[in-house]
mmCIF file of C-alpha atoms and ligand atoms in Angstrom:
data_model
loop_
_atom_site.group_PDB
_atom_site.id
_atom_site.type_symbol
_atom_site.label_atom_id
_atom_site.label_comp_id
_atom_site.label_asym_id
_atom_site.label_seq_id
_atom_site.Cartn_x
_atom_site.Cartn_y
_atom_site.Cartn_z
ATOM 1 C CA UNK A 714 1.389 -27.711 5.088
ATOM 2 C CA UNK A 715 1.522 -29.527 1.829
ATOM 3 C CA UNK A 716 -0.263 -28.168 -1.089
ATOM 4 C CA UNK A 717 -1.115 -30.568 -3.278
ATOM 5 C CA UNK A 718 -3.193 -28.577 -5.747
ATOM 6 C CA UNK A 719 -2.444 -27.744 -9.054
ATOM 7 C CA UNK A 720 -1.538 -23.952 -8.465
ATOM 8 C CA UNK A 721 -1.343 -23.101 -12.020
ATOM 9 C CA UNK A 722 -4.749 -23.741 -12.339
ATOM 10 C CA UNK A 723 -7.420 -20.804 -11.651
ATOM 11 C CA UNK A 724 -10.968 -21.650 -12.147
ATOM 12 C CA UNK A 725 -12.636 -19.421 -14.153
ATOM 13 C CA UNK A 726 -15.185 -16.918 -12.371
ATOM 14 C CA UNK A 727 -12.267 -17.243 -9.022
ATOM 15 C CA UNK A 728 -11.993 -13.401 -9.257
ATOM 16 C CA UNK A 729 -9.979 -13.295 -6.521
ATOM 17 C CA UNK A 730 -7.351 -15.905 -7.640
ATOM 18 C CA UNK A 731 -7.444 -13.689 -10.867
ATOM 19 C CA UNK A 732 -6.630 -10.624 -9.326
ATOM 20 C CA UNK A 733 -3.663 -11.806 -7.013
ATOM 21 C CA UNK A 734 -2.393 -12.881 -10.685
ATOM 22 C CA UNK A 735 -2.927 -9.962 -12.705
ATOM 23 C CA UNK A 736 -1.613 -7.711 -9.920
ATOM 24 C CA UNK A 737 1.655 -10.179 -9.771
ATOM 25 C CA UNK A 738 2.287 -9.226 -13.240
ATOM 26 C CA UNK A 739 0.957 -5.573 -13.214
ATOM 27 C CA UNK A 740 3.916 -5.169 -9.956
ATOM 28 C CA UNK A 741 6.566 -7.049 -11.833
ATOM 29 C CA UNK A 742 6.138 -4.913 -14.967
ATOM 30 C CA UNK A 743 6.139 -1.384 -13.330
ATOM 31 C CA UNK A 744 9.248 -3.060 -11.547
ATOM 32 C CA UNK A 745 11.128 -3.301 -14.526
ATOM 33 C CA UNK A 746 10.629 -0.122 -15.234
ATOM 34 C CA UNK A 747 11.172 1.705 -12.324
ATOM 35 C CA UNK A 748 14.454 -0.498 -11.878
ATOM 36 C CA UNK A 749 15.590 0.334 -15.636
ATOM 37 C CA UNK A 750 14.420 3.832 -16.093
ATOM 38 C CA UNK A 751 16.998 4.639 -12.857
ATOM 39 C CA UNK A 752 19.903 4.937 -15.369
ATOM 40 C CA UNK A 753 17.697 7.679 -17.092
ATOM 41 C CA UNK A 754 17.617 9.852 -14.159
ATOM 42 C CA UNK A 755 19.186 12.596 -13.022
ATOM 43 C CA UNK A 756 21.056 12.282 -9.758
ATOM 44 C CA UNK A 757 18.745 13.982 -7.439
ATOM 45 C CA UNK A 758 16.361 11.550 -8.082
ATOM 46 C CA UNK A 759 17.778 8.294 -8.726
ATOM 47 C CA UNK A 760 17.263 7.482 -5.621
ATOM 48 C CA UNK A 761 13.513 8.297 -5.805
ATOM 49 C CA UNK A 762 13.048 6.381 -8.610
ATOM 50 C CA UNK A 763 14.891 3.486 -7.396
ATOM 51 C CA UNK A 764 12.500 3.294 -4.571
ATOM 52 C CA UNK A 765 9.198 3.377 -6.432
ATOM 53 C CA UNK A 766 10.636 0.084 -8.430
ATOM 54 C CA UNK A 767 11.850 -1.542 -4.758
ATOM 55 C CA UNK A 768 8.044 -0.591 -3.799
ATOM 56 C CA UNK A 769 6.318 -2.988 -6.560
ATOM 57 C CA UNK A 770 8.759 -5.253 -6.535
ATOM 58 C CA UNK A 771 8.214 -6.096 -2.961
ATOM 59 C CA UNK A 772 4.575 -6.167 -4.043
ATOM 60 C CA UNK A 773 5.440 -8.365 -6.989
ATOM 61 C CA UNK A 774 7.162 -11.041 -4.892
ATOM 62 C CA UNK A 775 4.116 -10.949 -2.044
ATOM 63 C CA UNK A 776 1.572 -11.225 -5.027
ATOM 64 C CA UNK A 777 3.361 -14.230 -6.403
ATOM 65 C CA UNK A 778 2.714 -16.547 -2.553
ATOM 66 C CA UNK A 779 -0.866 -14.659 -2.292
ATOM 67 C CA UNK A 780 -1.712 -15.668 -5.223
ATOM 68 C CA UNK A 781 -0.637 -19.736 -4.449
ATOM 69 C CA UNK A 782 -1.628 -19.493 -0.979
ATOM 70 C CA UNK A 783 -5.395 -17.836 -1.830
ATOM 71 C CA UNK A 784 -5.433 -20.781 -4.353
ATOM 72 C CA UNK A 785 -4.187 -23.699 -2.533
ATOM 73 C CA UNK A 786 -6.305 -22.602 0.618
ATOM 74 C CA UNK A 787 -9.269 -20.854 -0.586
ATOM 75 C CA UNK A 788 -8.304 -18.301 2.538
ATOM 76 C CA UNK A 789 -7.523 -15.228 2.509
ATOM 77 C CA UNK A 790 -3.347 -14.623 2.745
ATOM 78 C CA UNK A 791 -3.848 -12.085 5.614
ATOM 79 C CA UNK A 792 -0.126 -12.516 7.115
ATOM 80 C CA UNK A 793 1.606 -11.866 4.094
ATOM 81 C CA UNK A 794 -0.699 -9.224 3.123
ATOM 82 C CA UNK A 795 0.587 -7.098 6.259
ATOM 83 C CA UNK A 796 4.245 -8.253 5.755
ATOM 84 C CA UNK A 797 3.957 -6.831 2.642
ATOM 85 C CA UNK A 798 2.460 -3.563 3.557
ATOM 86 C CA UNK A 799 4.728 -3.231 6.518
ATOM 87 C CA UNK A 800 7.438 -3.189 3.799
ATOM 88 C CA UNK A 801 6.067 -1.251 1.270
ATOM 89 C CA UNK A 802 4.050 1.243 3.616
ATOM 90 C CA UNK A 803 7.217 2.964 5.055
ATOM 91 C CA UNK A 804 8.813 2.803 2.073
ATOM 92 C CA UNK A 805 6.123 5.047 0.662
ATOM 93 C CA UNK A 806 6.608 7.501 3.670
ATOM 94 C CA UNK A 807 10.576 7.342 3.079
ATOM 95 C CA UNK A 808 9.225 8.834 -0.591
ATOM 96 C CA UNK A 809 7.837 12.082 0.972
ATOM 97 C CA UNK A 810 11.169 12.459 3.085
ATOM 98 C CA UNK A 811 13.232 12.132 -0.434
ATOM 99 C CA UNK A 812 11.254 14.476 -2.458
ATOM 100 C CA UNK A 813 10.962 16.916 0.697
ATOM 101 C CA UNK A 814 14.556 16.726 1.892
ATOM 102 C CA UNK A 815 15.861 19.114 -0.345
ATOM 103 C CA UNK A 816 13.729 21.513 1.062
ATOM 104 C CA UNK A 817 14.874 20.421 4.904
ATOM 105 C CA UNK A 818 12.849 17.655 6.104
ATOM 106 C CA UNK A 819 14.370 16.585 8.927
ATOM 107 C CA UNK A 820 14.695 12.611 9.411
ATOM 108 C CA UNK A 821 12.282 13.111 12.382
ATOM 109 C CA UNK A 822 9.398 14.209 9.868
ATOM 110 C CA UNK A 823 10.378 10.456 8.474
ATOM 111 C CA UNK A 824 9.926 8.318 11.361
ATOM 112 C CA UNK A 825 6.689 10.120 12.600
ATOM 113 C CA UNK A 826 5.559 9.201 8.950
ATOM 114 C CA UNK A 827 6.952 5.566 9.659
ATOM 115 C CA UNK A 828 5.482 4.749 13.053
ATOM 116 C CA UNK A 829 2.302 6.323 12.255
ATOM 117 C CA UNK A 830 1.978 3.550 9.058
ATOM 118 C CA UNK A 831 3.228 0.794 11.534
ATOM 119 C CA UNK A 832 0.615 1.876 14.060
ATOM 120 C CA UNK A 833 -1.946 1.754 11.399
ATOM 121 C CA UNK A 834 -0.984 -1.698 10.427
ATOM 122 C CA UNK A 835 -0.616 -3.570 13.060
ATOM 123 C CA UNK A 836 -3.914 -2.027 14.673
ATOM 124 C CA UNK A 837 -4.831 -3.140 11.097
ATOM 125 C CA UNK A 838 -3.698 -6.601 11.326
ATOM 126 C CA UNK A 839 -4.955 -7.314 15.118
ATOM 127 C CA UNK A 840 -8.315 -6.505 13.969
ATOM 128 C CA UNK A 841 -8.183 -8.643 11.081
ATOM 129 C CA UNK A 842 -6.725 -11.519 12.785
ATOM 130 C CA UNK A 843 -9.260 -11.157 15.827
ATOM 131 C CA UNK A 844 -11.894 -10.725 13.611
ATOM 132 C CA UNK A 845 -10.890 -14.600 12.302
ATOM 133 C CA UNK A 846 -12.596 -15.557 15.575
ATOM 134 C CA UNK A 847 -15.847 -13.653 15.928
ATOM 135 C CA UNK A 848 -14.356 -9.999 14.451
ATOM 136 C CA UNK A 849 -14.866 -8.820 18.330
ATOM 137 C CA UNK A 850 -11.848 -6.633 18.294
ATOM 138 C CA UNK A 851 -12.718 -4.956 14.635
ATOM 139 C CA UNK A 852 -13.745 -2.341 15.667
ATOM 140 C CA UNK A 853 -11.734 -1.227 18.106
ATOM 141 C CA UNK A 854 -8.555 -2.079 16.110
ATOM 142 C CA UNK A 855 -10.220 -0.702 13.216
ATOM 143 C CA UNK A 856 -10.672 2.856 14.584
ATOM 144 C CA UNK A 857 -7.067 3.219 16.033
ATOM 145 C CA UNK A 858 -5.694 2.447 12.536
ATOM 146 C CA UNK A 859 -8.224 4.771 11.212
ATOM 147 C CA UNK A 860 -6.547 7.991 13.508
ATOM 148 C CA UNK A 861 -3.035 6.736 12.768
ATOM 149 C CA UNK A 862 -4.406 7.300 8.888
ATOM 150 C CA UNK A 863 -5.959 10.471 9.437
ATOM 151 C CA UNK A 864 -2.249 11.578 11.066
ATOM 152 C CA UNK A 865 -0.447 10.795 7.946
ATOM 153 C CA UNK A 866 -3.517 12.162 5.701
ATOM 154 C CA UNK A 867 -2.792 15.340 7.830
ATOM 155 C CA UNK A 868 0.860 15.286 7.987
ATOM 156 C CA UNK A 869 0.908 15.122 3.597
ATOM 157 C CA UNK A 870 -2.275 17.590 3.508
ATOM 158 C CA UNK A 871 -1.526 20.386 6.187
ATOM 159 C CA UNK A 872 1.104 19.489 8.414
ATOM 160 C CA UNK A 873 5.187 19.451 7.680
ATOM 161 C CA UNK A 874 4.983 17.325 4.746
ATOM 162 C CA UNK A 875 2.794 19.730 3.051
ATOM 163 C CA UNK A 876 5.004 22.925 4.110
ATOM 164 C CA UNK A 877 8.157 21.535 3.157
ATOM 165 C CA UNK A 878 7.119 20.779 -0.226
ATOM 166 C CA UNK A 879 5.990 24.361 -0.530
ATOM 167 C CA UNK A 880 8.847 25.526 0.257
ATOM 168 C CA UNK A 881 10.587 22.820 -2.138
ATOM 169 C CA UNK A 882 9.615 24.192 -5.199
ATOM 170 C CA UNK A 883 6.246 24.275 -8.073
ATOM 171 C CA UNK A 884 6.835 20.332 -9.471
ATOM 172 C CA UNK A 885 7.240 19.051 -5.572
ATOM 173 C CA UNK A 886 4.646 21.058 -4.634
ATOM 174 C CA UNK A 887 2.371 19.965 -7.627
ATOM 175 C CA UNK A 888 3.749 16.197 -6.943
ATOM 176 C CA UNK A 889 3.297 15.767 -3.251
ATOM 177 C CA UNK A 890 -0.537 17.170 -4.129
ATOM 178 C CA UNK A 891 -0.750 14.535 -6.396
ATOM 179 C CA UNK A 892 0.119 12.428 -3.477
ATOM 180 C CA UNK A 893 -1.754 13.615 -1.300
ATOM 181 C CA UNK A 894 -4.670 12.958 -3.226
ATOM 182 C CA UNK A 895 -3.527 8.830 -3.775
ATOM 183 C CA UNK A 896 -3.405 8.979 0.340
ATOM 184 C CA UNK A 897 -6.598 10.671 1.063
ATOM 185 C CA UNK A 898 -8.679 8.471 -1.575
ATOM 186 C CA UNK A 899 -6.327 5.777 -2.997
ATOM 187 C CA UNK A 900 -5.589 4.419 0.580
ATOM 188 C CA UNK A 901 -9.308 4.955 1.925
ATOM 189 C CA UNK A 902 -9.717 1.902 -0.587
ATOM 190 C CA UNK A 903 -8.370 -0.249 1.858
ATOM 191 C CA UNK A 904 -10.869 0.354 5.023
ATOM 192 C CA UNK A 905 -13.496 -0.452 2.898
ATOM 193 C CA UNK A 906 -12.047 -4.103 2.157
ATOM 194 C CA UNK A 907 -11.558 -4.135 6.154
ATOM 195 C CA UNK A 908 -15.365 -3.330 6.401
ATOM 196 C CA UNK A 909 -16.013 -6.323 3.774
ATOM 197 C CA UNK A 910 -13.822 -8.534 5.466
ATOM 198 C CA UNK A 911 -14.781 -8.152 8.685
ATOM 199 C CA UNK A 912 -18.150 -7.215 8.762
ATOM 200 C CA UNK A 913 -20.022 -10.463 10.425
ATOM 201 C CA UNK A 914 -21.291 -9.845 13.945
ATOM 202 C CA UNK A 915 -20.213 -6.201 13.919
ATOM 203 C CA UNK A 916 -22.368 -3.231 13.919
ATOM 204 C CA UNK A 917 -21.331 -2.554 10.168
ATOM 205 C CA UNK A 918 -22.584 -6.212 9.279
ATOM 206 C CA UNK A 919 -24.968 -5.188 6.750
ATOM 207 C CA UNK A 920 -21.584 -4.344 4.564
ATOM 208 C CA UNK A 921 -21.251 -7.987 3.836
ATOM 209 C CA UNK A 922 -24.815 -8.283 1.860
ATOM 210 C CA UNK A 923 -22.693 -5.854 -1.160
ATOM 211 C CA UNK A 924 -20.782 -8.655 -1.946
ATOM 212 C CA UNK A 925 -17.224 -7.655 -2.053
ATOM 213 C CA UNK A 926 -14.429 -9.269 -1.354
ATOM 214 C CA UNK A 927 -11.622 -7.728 0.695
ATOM 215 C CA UNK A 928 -9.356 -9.759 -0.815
ATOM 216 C CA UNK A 929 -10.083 -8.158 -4.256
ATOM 217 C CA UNK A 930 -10.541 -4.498 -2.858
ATOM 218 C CA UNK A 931 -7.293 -4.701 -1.355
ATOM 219 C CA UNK A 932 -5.897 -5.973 -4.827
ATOM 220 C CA UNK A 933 -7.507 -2.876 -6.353
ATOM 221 C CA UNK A 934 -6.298 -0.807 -3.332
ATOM 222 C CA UNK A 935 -2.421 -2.081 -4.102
ATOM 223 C CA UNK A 936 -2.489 -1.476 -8.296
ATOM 224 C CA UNK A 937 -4.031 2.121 -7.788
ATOM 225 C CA UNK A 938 -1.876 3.100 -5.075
ATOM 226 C CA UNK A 939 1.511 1.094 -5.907
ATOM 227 C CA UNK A 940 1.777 1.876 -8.980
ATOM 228 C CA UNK A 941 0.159 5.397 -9.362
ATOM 229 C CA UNK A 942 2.411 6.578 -6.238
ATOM 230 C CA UNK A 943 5.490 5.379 -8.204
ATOM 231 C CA UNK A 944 4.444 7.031 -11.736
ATOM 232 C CA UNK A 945 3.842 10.502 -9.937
ATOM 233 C CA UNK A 946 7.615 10.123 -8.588
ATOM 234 C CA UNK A 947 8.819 9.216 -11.795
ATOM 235 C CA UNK A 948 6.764 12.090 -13.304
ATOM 236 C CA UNK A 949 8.635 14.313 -10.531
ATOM 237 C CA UNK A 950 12.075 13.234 -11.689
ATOM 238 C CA UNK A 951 11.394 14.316 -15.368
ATOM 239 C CA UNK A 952 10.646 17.873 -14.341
ATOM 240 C CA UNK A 953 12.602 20.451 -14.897
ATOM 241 C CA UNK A 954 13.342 21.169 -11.435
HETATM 242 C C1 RET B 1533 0.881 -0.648 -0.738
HETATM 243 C C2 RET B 1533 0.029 -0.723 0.375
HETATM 244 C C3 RET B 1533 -0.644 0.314 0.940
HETATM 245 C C4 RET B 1533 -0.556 1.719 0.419
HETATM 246 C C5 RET B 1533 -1.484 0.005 2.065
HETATM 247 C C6 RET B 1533 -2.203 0.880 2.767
HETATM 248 C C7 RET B 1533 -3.049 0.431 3.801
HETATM 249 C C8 RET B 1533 -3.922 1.206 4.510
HETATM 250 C C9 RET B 1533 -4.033 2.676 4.293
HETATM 251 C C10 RET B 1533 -4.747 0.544 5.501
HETATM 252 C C11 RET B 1533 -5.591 1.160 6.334
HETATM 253 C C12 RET B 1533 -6.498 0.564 7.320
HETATM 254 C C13 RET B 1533 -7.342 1.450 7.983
HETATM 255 C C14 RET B 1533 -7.260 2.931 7.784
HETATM 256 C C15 RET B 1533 -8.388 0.996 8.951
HETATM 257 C C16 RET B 1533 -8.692 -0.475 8.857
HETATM 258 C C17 RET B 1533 -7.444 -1.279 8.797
HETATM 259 C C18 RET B 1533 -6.557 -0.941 7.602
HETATM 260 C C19 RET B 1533 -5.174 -1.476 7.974
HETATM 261 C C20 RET B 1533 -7.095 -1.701 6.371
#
């Protein structure tokens, strides 16, 4: 595929186009830093911190082709999107394991956390990519992701996620609540693009008469969530214990 378009160019009222670019920069500057703030931490959570940075930096580098490829195309960059999340996702899950692992998480507790997100993904992804066709499998993709969510929304609410940091200590505690709350409504962002995006023919069609673009929820979805998850981390590492 050549593009031959001028990709510097965004027409003005191409809201979408806008927000692949202003999330671009938003990622690269909380990458900077996360990435230089690491030499301000304390040991036990260098590591932490290092990974919030490697979170929106991934995002920062995904943003920059969206943003081309949503330009050049006028489609929406649905492969990358997942590639990205399939990075960035688990990476977010090996987050809970570092700020829990003092406390004993076991690297089981990670990988549940890990193949639950990559069963929510690619359910995610099928349904997106069949919908492309005549959004037949949506639904049915749609929902699975949904109960791998739920899993992980349980795992950080009630299950071991949430006992561990107990156990870990007030500013864990206090910090995987904060958490929690970014996964119950920060994430639930993101199934409302789906909706948006894949609403013609399906039983939730009336969804596309509000208007929104998945493209630009998910944009939303990735700033809040991103970022936010990455400043509660670093929050976490400047507290006292
Ligand atoms: C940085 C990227 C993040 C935190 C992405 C999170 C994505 C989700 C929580 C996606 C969830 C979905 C459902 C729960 C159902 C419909 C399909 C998805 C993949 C949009």
């Amino acid at each position: 595929m050549t593009i031959l378009l001028d990709i510097t160019q965004i027409n003005p009222g191409d809201y979408r186009a806008f927000t692949f670019f202003i999330g671009c920069m938003a990622m690269m500057a909380a990458s900077v830093f996360f990435f230089f703030e690491v030499g301000n931490t304390e040991k036990a959570w260098k590591t932490s911190v290092l990974v919030s940075g490697l979170i929106t930096f991934i995002a920062a580098v995904h943003y920059y082709y969206m943003r081309d490829y949503t330009i050049a195309t006028g489609q929406s960059p649905t492969f990358f999107r997942y590639v990205d999340w399939l990075l960035t996702v688990p990476l977010m899950c090996v987050e809970f394991y570092l700020i829990t692992k003092k406390a004993g998480a076991k690297i089981g507790l990670l990988w549940n956390l890990i193949l639950a997100s990559v069963v929510m993904l690619v359910t995610g992804y099928w349904g997106e990519v069949a919908a492309g066709a005549d959004n037949s499998n949506a639904t049915l993709w749609g929902t699975v992701s949904a109960i791998a969510y739920f899993y992980i929304v349980y795992l950080v609410w009630m299950g071991d996620v949430k006992k561990l940091a107990a156990s870990a200590g007030p500013a864990v505690a206090k910090a995987n609540s904060l958490l929690g709350w970014f996964v119950l409504v920060g994430w639930a962002i993101y199934p409302v693009g789906y909706l948006a995006g894949t609403a013609a023919g399906q039983w939730y069609a009336g969804f596309a008469n509000l208007g929104l673009d998945m493209d630009i929820i998910y944009n939303i979805g990735d700033a809040v969530n991103k970022i936010g998850f990455g400043l509660v981390i670093y929050n976490l590492s400047r507290s006292s214990n």
